XYZ file of C-alpha atoms in Angstrom:
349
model
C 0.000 0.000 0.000
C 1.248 3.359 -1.225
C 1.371 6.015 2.103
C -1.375 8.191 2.276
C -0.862 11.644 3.163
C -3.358 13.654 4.758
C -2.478 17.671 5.963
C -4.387 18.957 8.717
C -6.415 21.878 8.032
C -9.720 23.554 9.297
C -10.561 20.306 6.984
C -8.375 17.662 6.919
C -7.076 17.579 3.225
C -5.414 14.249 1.188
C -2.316 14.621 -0.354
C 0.572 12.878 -1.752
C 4.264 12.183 -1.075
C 5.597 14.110 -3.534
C 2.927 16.971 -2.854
C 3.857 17.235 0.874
C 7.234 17.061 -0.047
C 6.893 20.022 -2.447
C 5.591 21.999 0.406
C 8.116 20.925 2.784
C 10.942 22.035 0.495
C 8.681 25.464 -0.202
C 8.453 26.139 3.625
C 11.996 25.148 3.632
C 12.687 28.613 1.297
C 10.461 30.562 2.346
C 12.551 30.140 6.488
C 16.311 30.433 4.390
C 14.162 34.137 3.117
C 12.507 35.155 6.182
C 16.816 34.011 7.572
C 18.210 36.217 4.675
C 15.909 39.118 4.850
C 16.799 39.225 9.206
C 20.273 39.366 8.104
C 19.987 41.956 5.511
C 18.772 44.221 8.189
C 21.412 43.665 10.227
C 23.498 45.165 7.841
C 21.965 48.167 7.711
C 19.487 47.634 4.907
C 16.188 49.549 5.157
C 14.381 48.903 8.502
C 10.974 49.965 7.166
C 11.175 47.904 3.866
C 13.056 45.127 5.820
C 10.471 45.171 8.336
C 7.294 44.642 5.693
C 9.350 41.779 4.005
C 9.749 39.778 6.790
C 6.465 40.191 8.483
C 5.053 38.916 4.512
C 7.628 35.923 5.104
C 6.933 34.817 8.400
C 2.919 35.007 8.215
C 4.040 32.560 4.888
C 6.247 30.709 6.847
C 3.515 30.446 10.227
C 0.764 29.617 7.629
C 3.041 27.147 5.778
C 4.016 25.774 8.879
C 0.312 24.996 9.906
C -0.570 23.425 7.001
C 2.327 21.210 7.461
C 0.742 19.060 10.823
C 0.253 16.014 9.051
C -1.064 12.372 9.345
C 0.335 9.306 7.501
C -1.232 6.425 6.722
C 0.946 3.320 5.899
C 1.327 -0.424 5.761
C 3.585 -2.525 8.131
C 6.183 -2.855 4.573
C 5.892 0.688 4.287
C 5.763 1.939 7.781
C 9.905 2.920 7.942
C 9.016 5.078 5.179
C 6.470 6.988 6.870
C 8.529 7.311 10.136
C 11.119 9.071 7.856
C 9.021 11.061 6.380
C 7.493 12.183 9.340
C 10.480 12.704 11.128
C 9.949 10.975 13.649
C 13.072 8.138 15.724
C 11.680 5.031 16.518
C 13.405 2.462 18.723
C 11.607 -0.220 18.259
C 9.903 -2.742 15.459
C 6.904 -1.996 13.914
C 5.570 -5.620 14.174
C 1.259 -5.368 14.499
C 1.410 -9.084 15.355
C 2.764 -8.290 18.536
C -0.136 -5.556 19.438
C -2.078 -7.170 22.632
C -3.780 -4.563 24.035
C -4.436 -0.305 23.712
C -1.672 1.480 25.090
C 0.590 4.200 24.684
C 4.498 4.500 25.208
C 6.415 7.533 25.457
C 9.882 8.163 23.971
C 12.438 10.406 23.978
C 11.527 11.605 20.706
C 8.128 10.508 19.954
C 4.893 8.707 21.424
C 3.924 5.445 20.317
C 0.329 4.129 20.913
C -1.222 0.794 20.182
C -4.775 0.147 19.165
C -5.736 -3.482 19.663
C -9.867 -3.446 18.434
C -12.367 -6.089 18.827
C -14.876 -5.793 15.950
C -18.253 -5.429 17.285
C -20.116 -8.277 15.461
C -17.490 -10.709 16.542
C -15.464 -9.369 19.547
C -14.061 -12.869 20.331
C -12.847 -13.333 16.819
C -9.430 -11.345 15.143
C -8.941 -7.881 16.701
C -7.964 -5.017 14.155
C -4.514 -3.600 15.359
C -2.859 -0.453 14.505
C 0.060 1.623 15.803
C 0.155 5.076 15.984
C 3.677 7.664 16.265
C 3.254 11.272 17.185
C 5.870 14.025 17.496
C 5.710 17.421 17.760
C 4.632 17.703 13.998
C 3.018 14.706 12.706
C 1.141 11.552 12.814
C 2.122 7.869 11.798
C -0.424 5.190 11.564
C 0.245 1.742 10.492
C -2.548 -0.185 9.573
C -2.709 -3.249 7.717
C -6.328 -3.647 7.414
C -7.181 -0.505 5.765
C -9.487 0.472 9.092
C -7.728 3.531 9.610
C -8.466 4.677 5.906
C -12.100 3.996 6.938
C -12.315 5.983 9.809
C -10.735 9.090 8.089
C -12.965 9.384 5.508
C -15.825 9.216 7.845
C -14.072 12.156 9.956
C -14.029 13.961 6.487
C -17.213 12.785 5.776
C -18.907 14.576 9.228
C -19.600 18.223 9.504
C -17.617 19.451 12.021
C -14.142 20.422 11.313
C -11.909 17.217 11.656
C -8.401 19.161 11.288
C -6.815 21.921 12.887
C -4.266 20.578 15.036
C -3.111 16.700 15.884
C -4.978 16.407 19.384
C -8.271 17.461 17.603
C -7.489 14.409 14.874
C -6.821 11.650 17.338
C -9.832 13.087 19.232
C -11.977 12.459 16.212
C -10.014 9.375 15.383
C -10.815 7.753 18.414
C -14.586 8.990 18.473
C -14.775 7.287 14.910
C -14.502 3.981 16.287
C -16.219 4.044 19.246
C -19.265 6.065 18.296
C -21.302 2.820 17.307
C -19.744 1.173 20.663
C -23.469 2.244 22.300
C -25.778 0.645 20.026
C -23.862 -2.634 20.158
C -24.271 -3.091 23.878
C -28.012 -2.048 22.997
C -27.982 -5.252 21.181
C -26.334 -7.013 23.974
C -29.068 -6.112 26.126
C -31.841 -6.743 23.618
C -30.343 -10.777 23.553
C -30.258 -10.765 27.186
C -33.665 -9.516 27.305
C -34.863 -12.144 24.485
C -32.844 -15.140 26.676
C -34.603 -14.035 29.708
C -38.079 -14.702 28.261
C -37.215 -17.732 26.398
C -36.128 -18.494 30.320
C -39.493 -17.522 31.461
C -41.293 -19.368 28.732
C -39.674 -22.299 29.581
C -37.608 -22.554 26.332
C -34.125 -23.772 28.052
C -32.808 -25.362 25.048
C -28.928 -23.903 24.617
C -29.739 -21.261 26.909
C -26.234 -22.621 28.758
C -24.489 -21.995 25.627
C -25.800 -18.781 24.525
C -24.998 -17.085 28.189
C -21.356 -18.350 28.245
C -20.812 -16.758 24.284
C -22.393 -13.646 25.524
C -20.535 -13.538 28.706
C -17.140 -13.697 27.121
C -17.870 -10.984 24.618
C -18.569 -8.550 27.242
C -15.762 -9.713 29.057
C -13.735 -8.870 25.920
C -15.473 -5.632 25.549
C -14.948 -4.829 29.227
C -11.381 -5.124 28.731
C -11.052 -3.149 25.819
C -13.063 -0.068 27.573
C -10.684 -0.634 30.538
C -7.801 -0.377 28.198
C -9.298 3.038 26.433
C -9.712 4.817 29.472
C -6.256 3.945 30.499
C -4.908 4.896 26.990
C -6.872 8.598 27.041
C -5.494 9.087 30.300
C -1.930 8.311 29.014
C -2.409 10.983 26.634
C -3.569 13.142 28.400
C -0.884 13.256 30.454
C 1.558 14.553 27.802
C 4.584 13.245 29.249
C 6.641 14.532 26.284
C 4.780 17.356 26.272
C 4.007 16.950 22.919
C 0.409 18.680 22.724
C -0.839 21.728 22.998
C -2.354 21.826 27.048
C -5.218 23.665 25.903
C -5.771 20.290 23.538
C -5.350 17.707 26.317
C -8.888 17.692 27.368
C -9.895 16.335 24.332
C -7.969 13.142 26.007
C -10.130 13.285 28.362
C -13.062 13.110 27.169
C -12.063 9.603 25.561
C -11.349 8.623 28.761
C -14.667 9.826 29.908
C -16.350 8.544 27.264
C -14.834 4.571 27.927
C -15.663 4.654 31.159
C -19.399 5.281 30.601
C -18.827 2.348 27.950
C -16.996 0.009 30.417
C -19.784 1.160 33.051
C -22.378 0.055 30.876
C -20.724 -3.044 29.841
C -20.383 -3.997 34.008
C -23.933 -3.231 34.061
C -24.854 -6.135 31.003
C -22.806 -8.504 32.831
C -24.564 -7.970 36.012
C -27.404 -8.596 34.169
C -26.448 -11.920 32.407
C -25.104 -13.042 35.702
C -28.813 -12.510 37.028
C -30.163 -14.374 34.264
C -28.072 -16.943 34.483
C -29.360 -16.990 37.922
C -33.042 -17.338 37.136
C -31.772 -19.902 34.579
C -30.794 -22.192 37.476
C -33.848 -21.607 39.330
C -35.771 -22.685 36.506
C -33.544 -25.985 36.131
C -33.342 -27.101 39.856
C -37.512 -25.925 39.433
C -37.925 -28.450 36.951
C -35.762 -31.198 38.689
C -37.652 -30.530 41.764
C -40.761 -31.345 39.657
C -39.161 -34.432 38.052
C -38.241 -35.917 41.747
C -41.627 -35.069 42.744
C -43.600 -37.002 39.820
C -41.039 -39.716 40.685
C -41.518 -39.620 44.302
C -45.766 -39.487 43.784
C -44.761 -42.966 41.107
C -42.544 -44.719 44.053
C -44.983 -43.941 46.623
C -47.890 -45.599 44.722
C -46.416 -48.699 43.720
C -44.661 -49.453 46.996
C -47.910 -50.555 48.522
C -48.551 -52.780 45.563
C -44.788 -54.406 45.143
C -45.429 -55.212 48.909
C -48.676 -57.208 48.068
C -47.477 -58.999 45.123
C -44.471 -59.797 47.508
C -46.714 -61.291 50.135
C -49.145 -63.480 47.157
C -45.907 -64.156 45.729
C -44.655 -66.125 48.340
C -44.319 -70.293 48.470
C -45.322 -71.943 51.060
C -48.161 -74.099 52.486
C -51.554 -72.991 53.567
C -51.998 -69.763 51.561
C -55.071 -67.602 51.961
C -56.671 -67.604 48.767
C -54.438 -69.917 47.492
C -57.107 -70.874 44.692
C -59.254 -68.137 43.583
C -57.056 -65.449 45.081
C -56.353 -63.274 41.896
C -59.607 -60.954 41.244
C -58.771 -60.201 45.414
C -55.410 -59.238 45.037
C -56.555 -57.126 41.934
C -59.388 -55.101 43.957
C -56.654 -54.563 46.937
C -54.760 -52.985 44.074
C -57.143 -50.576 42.991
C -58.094 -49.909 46.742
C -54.874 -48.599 47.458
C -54.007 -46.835 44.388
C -57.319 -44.877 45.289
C -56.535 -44.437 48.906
C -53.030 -43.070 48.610
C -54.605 -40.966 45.458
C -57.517 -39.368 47.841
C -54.619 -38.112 50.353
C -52.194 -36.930 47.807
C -55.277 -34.577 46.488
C -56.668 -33.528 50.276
C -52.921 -32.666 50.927
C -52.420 -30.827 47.603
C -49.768 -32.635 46.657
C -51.008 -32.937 42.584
């Protein structure tokens, strides 16, 4: 993948290599000028005229210098590139199969982040990982997946002015991706919901299964919020003091805004723990039921195994030795109805 080059303005606006490079070199001549005119001065040159020149050349140079904050986009193969290009030293190896969790790292001379993403229809499944590099002048992103591509265009896409300075574009960066976080753990709660009635209807078919798969994605989840707050705390902190402290509460509120995510995600899993409660209830309910049927079963046929014990017997003078069968029948159905008539004056069925 070819680097993408993005400069931040009010808008943030794509470029190219060679275009950025073009204005690099320009702002380059334009501070050798502003250098040349200071000097001419010096030597006794016209102060007025001197004075007009160089105040032309440095609001070139200041607006030249703005336009210059900029965010690339690479691959892991092309990822040295863009650190060069940037300008920005780092000691380390860009290797995104070694990302494990959201995190950021500060350097002597830059600030490396990690993004390790679980996709919301599949949180247990591959995570999308990035890394991120940030000096005093520019952005890095590596991104194999093309996710980071994605989430720009939507920031260019919205409304609101996306550029401006680096802390406003990780700001919306970060929103980007979370901003559908909500609805998904809507959805969580509308399955929980839809388990808890097929719980109440007495539908407990995979119910085990479908609470242990839901549990671990929100465990997942809740990790990944825990790991956000963490990581907008991190930058907010500006260790290297590489943002603007006016800036740095844009940080914040991607802290603030995982930790109403990870709130709501310990609120679901409250939830399926409390329906995995009733689920149990509803089990040991319907075992209790089983062992009563079973016990009403045993109780009735005890009588009646002890009578065909006693007629089943061998041995000499035998009541109704003869004709003793219709008896032992009617005895039956005598007890059968006796032990049936208490059972129904107790309640029991």
């Amino acid at each position: 993948m070819a680097i993408n080059v993005y400069i931040l303005k009010n808008s943030i606006v794509k470029s190219s290599v060679k275009e950025y490079q073009k204005m690099k070199a320009e702002l380059k001549e334009q501070k050798r000028m502003v250098r040349q005119q200071t000097k001419q001065k010096q030597q006794g040159k016209t102060e007025k005229l001197q004075e007009k020149q160089e105040s032309e050349f440095t609001t070139e140079s200041v607006k030249m210098k703005k336009d210059l904050r900029t965010v690339f986009v690479a691959d892991s193969e092309s990822a040295d590139q863009a650190l060069a290009l940037a300008g920005i030293s780092y000691e380390g190896e860009v290797n995104l199969e070694d990302i494990e969790f959201c995190k950021v790292e500060a350097q002597q001379k830059c600030l490396c982040g990690t993004l390790h993403i679980p996709k919301l229809r599949d949180p247990a499944g591959p995570k999308i990982m990035m890394y991120f590099f940030v000096n005093r002048k520019n952005i890095v992103i590596v991104d194999d997946n093309g996710f980071a591509e994605k989430i720009i265009r939507r920031i260019i896409a919205s409304r609101t002015k996306p550029g401006q300075s680096r802390e406003k574009f990780l700001y919306n960066f970060c929103v980007k991706f979370m901003d559908q976080d909500l609805d998904n753990l809507g959805r969580y709660g509308q399955k929980i919901m839809q388990i808890e009635e097929d719980i109440n209807d007495g539908e407990l078919e995979e119910v085990t299964e479908k609470i242990a798969q839901l549990r671990k994605e929100l465990l997942i989840l809740r990790e990944y919020y825990d790991e956000l707050h963490d990581f907008g705390k991190q930058l907010e902190e500006n260790e290297n003091r590489f943002f603007s402290g006016k800036n740095l509460e844009y940080f914040g509120i991607i802290s603030d805004r995982a930790d109403r995510l990870m709130g709501r995600t310990m609120y679901l899993l409250d939830y399926i723990g409390q329906i995995r409660e009733t689920y149990q209830g509803k089990v040991s309910e319907q075992q209790n039921k089983n062992m009563e049927f079973l016990t009403i079963i045993s109780t009735i046929f005890f009588p009646l195994t002890l009578i065909t014990g006693w007629y089943g017997m061998n041995f000499d003078n035998m009541p109704e030795l003869a004709n003793g069968y219709p008896g032992v029948i009617i005895l039956s159905l005598l007890v059968i109805g006796i032990i049936i008539f208490i059972f129904k004056k107790r309640k029991i069925f």
